[in-house]
Short mmCIF file of C-alpha atoms in Angstrom, two decimals:
data_model
loop_
_atom_site.label_atom_id
_atom_site.label_comp_id
_atom_site.label_asym_id
_atom_site.label_seq_id
_atom_site.Cartn_x
_atom_site.Cartn_y
_atom_site.Cartn_z
CA MET A 1 -4.13 -9.31 -32.41
CA SER A 2 -4.87 -8.88 -36.00
CA PRO A 3 -6.63 -5.39 -36.96
CA SER A 4 -9.46 -7.63 -38.90
CA ALA A 5 -10.01 -9.73 -35.82
CA CYS A 6 -12.65 -7.39 -34.54
CA VAL A 7 -14.76 -4.42 -35.27
CA ALA A 8 -15.09 -2.05 -32.36
CA SER A 9 -16.36 1.67 -32.02
CA TRP A 10 -18.13 4.08 -29.46
CA GLN A 11 -21.71 3.06 -28.77
CA SER A 12 -24.33 5.34 -27.12
CA ILE A 13 -27.08 3.34 -25.08
CA ASP A 14 -30.06 5.64 -24.39
CA PRO A 15 -31.91 5.45 -21.15
CA ARG A 16 -35.16 3.10 -21.06
CA ARG A 17 -36.57 3.79 -17.19
CA PRO A 18 -36.48 6.82 -15.11
CA ASP A 19 -33.67 5.57 -12.84
CA GLU A 20 -31.17 5.30 -15.96
CA VAL A 21 -28.89 7.66 -17.82
CA PRO A 22 -27.20 7.56 -21.05
CA LEU A 23 -24.32 5.50 -21.36
CA ARG A 24 -21.16 6.13 -23.82
CA CYS A 25 -19.59 2.36 -24.16
CA TRP A 26 -16.89 0.98 -26.19
CA TRP A 27 -18.53 -1.67 -28.33
CA ALA A 28 -16.31 -4.68 -29.93
CA ARG A 29 -17.36 -7.68 -31.94
CA PRO A 30 -15.87 -10.28 -34.09
CA ALA A 31 -14.96 -9.20 -37.77
CA ASP A 32 -15.68 -12.84 -39.26
CA GLY A 33 -18.82 -14.22 -38.07
CA PRO A 34 -21.36 -13.77 -35.33
CA PRO A 35 -20.44 -13.73 -31.55
CA ARG A 36 -20.83 -16.90 -29.66
CA ALA A 37 -21.87 -14.95 -26.37
CA GLY A 38 -21.78 -11.47 -24.80
CA VAL A 39 -19.16 -10.16 -22.32
CA LEU A 40 -19.56 -6.94 -20.16
CA VAL A 41 -16.32 -5.00 -19.35
CA LEU A 42 -16.27 -3.03 -16.45
CA PRO A 43 -13.23 -0.66 -15.95
CA GLU A 44 -10.96 0.39 -13.25
CA VAL A 45 -11.29 4.05 -11.76
CA PHE A 46 -9.64 5.29 -14.86
CA GLY A 47 -12.63 4.98 -17.10
CA LEU A 48 -12.78 3.61 -20.56
CA ASN A 49 -9.14 4.35 -21.64
CA GLY A 50 -7.09 2.60 -24.25
CA TRP A 51 -6.39 -0.34 -22.06
CA ILE A 52 -10.00 -1.06 -21.41
CA GLN A 53 -10.76 -0.71 -24.97
CA GLY A 54 -7.92 -2.95 -25.64
CA VAL A 55 -9.32 -5.65 -23.34
CA THR A 56 -12.67 -5.30 -25.09
CA GLU A 57 -11.11 -5.84 -28.56
CA ARG A 58 -9.33 -8.76 -27.29
CA LEU A 59 -12.47 -10.52 -26.07
CA ALA A 60 -14.01 -9.74 -29.68
CA ALA A 61 -11.19 -11.35 -31.16
CA ALA A 62 -11.93 -14.50 -29.11
CA GLY A 63 -15.33 -14.58 -30.42
CA TYR A 64 -17.28 -12.46 -27.92
CA ALA A 65 -19.40 -9.64 -28.39
CA ALA A 66 -17.83 -7.23 -25.79
CA LEU A 67 -19.14 -4.07 -24.36
CA ALA A 68 -17.09 -1.67 -22.06
CA VAL A 69 -19.51 0.08 -19.68
CA PRO A 70 -18.73 3.38 -18.04
CA LEU A 71 -19.31 3.19 -14.26
CA PHE A 72 -19.26 7.07 -13.57
CA ALA A 73 -21.80 7.73 -16.26
CA ARG A 74 -23.56 10.01 -13.79
CA THR A 75 -20.67 12.37 -13.04
CA ALA A 76 -17.93 11.67 -15.99
CA PRO A 77 -19.40 9.98 -18.64
CA ASP A 78 -16.56 10.44 -20.97
CA LEU A 79 -13.60 9.62 -18.60
CA GLU A 80 -10.40 8.30 -19.84
CA LEU A 81 -7.59 8.61 -17.92
CA GLY A 82 -3.76 7.63 -17.74
CA TYR A 83 -2.13 5.90 -14.53
CA GLY A 84 -0.40 8.78 -12.94
CA PRO A 85 -1.14 9.95 -9.11
CA ASP A 86 -3.68 12.99 -10.27
CA GLU A 87 -5.52 10.69 -12.64
CA LEU A 88 -5.75 8.22 -10.06
CA ALA A 89 -7.00 10.71 -7.52
CA LEU A 90 -9.47 11.92 -9.94
CA GLY A 91 -11.11 8.67 -10.47
CA ARG A 92 -11.24 7.68 -6.96
CA SER A 93 -13.14 11.22 -6.30
CA HIS A 94 -15.62 9.83 -9.01
CA LYS A 95 -15.55 6.45 -7.38
CA GLU A 96 -16.57 8.04 -4.06
CA ARG A 97 -19.70 9.24 -5.64
CA THR A 98 -21.34 6.26 -7.00
CA ARG A 99 -23.96 4.05 -5.46
CA THR A 100 -24.72 0.53 -5.75
CA ASP A 101 -28.08 0.94 -6.91
CA GLN A 102 -27.16 3.31 -9.51
CA LEU A 103 -24.29 1.25 -10.78
CA LEU A 104 -26.54 -1.95 -10.90
CA ALA A 105 -29.08 0.03 -13.11
CA ASP A 106 -26.23 0.95 -15.55
CA VAL A 107 -24.84 -2.62 -16.01
CA ALA A 108 -28.46 -3.93 -16.23
CA LEU A 109 -29.17 -1.48 -19.17
CA ALA A 110 -25.73 -2.33 -20.82
CA ALA A 111 -26.65 -5.92 -20.19
CA GLU A 112 -30.09 -5.62 -21.89
CA TRP A 113 -28.89 -3.78 -24.80
CA LEU A 114 -26.05 -6.38 -25.36
CA GLN A 115 -28.48 -9.26 -25.12
CA GLU A 116 -30.40 -7.65 -27.82
CA GLN A 117 -27.45 -7.61 -30.16
CA LEU A 118 -26.83 -11.33 -29.74
CA PRO A 119 -27.95 -14.08 -32.30
CA PRO A 120 -30.47 -16.38 -31.05
CA ALA A 121 -27.71 -19.26 -30.79
CA ALA A 122 -25.32 -16.93 -28.63
CA ALA A 123 -24.79 -18.66 -25.05
CA GLY A 124 -25.73 -15.70 -22.88
CA LEU A 125 -23.76 -13.10 -20.95
CA GLY A 126 -20.35 -13.07 -19.11
CA CYS A 127 -19.06 -10.14 -17.11
CA VAL A 128 -15.32 -9.02 -16.20
CA GLY A 129 -14.36 -6.35 -14.10
CA PHE A 130 -10.83 -4.81 -12.97
CA CYS A 131 -10.24 -3.04 -9.61
CA PHE A 132 -13.35 -0.88 -8.86
CA GLY A 133 -14.83 -2.77 -11.88
CA GLY A 134 -13.88 -6.17 -10.31
CA HIS A 135 -15.83 -4.99 -7.33
CA VAL A 136 -18.98 -3.93 -9.35
CA ALA A 137 -18.48 -7.19 -11.18
CA LEU A 138 -19.11 -9.13 -8.00
CA LEU A 139 -22.40 -7.20 -7.59
CA ALA A 140 -23.40 -7.37 -10.93
CA ALA A 141 -23.04 -11.23 -11.00
CA SER A 142 -26.31 -11.44 -9.19
CA LEU A 143 -28.01 -9.87 -12.12
CA PRO A 144 -30.50 -12.24 -13.98
CA GLY A 145 -28.91 -13.35 -17.26
CA VAL A 146 -25.16 -12.97 -16.00
CA ALA A 147 -23.74 -16.71 -16.58
CA ALA A 148 -20.30 -16.20 -15.71
CA THR A 149 -18.28 -13.45 -13.79
CA VAL A 150 -14.59 -12.80 -13.58
CA ASP A 151 -13.56 -10.17 -10.76
CA PHE A 152 -9.86 -9.10 -11.15
CA TYR A 153 -8.66 -7.70 -7.78
CA GLY A 154 -12.04 -6.29 -6.64
CA ALA A 155 -10.92 -4.43 -3.22
CA GLY A 156 -13.21 -3.62 -0.63
CA VAL A 157 -16.00 -6.33 -1.11
CA ARG A 158 -15.27 -7.51 2.85
CA SER A 159 -16.02 -3.85 4.23
CA GLY A 160 -18.88 -2.50 2.28
CA ARG A 161 -20.23 -1.26 -0.93
CA PRO A 162 -20.43 1.53 -3.18
CA GLY A 163 -22.55 4.21 -1.61
CA GLY A 164 -22.66 2.49 1.67
CA GLY A 165 -24.31 -0.54 3.01
CA PRO A 166 -23.34 -4.22 4.09
CA ALA A 167 -20.51 -5.89 2.55
CA SER A 168 -20.74 -6.84 -1.23
CA LEU A 169 -19.75 -10.27 -0.35
CA GLU A 170 -23.20 -10.76 0.91
CA VAL A 171 -24.53 -10.98 -2.50
CA VAL A 172 -22.65 -13.93 -3.24
CA PRO A 173 -25.33 -16.76 -2.18
CA THR A 174 -27.70 -14.73 -4.81
CA ILE A 175 -25.32 -15.26 -7.64
CA GLY A 176 -27.01 -17.61 -10.12
CA GLY A 177 -23.93 -18.22 -12.44
CA THR A 178 -20.52 -18.81 -11.62
CA LEU A 179 -17.80 -16.28 -9.99
CA LEU A 180 -14.00 -16.31 -10.30
CA CYS A 181 -12.24 -14.02 -8.16
CA ILE A 182 -8.73 -13.30 -8.84
CA CYS A 183 -6.24 -11.77 -6.65
CA GLY A 184 -2.54 -10.54 -6.49
CA LYS A 185 -0.70 -12.12 -3.64
CA GLU A 186 1.24 -8.62 -2.78
CA ASP A 187 -2.02 -6.50 -3.30
CA LEU A 188 -2.10 -4.05 -0.53
CA LEU A 189 -5.39 -3.04 -1.20
CA ILE A 190 -6.93 -6.73 -0.69
CA PRO A 191 -5.09 -7.86 2.82
CA ALA A 192 -4.91 -11.51 4.06
CA ALA A 193 -8.27 -10.99 5.97
CA ASP A 194 -10.06 -9.82 2.71
CA VAL A 195 -8.78 -12.84 0.64
CA ALA A 196 -9.86 -15.33 3.81
CA ALA A 197 -13.42 -13.56 3.60
CA ILE A 198 -13.71 -13.83 -0.12
CA GLU A 199 -12.68 -17.83 0.17
CA THR A 200 -15.26 -18.54 2.87
CA ALA A 201 -17.96 -16.83 1.19
CA LEU A 202 -17.47 -18.61 -2.03
CA ALA A 203 -17.03 -21.91 -0.14
CA ALA A 204 -20.27 -21.57 1.70
CA ALA A 205 -22.10 -20.48 -1.57
CA ASN A 206 -20.77 -23.58 -3.24
CA ALA A 207 -21.62 -25.86 -0.07
CA ALA A 208 -25.09 -24.46 -0.42
CA ARG A 209 -25.79 -25.13 -4.31
CA SER A 210 -28.00 -28.23 -4.78
CA ALA A 211 -26.61 -31.49 -5.95
CA ASP A 212 -27.86 -31.39 -9.29
CA SER A 213 -26.28 -27.97 -10.12
CA PRO A 214 -24.26 -28.43 -13.77
CA ALA A 215 -20.73 -29.86 -13.26
CA GLY A 216 -18.36 -26.71 -13.08
CA TRP A 217 -20.72 -24.33 -11.70
CA LEU A 218 -18.77 -23.74 -8.54
CA HIS A 219 -17.32 -20.23 -7.25
CA ARG A 220 -13.57 -20.02 -7.22
CA LEU A 221 -10.94 -17.96 -5.73
CA VAL A 222 -7.50 -17.91 -7.39
CA VAL A 223 -4.44 -15.95 -6.07
CA LEU A 224 -1.46 -14.97 -8.48
CA GLU A 225 1.72 -13.37 -8.08
CA GLY A 226 1.73 -9.48 -8.16
CA GLY A 227 0.36 -6.49 -6.81
CA HIS A 228 -2.76 -4.54 -7.60
CA GLY A 229 -3.44 -4.07 -11.25
CA PHE A 230 -1.08 -6.84 -12.24
CA MET A 231 -3.21 -7.29 -15.51
CA CYS A 232 -2.41 -4.03 -16.91
CA ALA A 233 1.00 -3.26 -18.79
CA ALA A 234 0.42 0.41 -18.28
CA ARG A 235 0.43 0.11 -14.40
CA SER A 236 3.69 -0.15 -12.24
CA ASP A 237 2.32 -3.59 -10.78
CA HIS A 238 1.99 -5.26 -14.18
CA HIS A 239 3.06 -8.68 -13.74
CA PRO A 240 3.37 -10.49 -17.26
CA ALA A 241 3.35 -13.83 -16.28
CA SER A 242 0.27 -13.31 -13.81
CA ALA A 243 -1.27 -11.23 -16.55
CA GLU A 244 -1.25 -14.16 -18.81
CA ALA A 245 -2.53 -16.67 -16.45
CA GLY A 246 -5.28 -14.30 -15.76
CA TRP A 247 -6.25 -14.15 -19.24
CA SER A 248 -6.38 -17.72 -19.72
CA LEU A 249 -8.42 -18.27 -16.34
CA LEU A 250 -10.67 -15.63 -17.91
CA LEU A 251 -10.98 -17.43 -21.15
CA GLU A 252 -11.37 -20.82 -19.77
CA THR A 253 -14.28 -19.56 -17.68
CA PHE A 254 -16.14 -18.19 -20.30
CA ALA A 255 -15.28 -21.12 -22.56
CA GLN A 256 -16.84 -23.50 -19.81
CA GLN A 257 -19.73 -21.35 -19.01
CA LEU A 258 -20.62 -19.63 -22.21
CA GLY A 259 -19.49 -22.30 -24.96
CA PRO A 260 -16.34 -23.66 -26.53
CA ASP A 261 -13.39 -21.53 -27.31
CA ARG A 262 -13.42 -20.73 -30.97
CA HIS A 263 -9.52 -20.04 -30.71
CA ARG A 264 -9.49 -16.95 -32.76
CA ALA A 265 -6.16 -15.19 -33.43
CA GLY A 266 -5.01 -12.87 -30.57
CA ALA A 267 -6.95 -14.58 -27.97
#
């Protein structure tokens, strides 16, 4: 990606309601013109580290205003971890302290702020999440105004939701936009039964959609080669070919639902 393809910096978002907290986000936007849409980026348990910042900047270079949102704003608002076993344990300890209502409140606040930064002609909001962020992205897909969501290897959506409660897959019928779930074939955190449950939930929601739904507004599941975290070059399960395919699917989904791809350098 060309250094001039985007402008990026830390952005503080102040709470607006009693149930909200301040958010320290990574904010990136195109350097050579207005964005055509906005995208929320939801991180792994490792926080807003260098890789997530890079994903956010890559989206900005592709023409989107992209905002990476901290998922541990109440317990570790400045978290930026590497990928070692101790960092994984620390990140998971914060994940276990999250609640779905608080996570959705944080994402909704970020979405509200991001929408305000977009020009009137911008096409709307997308959302992408990885690992725990992928799980939260599936939940956030039910928020008003989120038109397209890509959930990369969001584990645990069949068995429950953050803080307890019914399976997160139960929100799929309430999603108004499109949801693309992408899993790795060798992902030990998403067993075959979970993959089948995801496929069944998406198919049922598609079948329930009215016949006059816009063409292409169907949920999808794609299984690629690789294990958990295959998109990230800093992780042991990184699978370059699948990472490239996953990025292409991401851009294809947003191009279809949020407007035509501007083919920016580095996209």
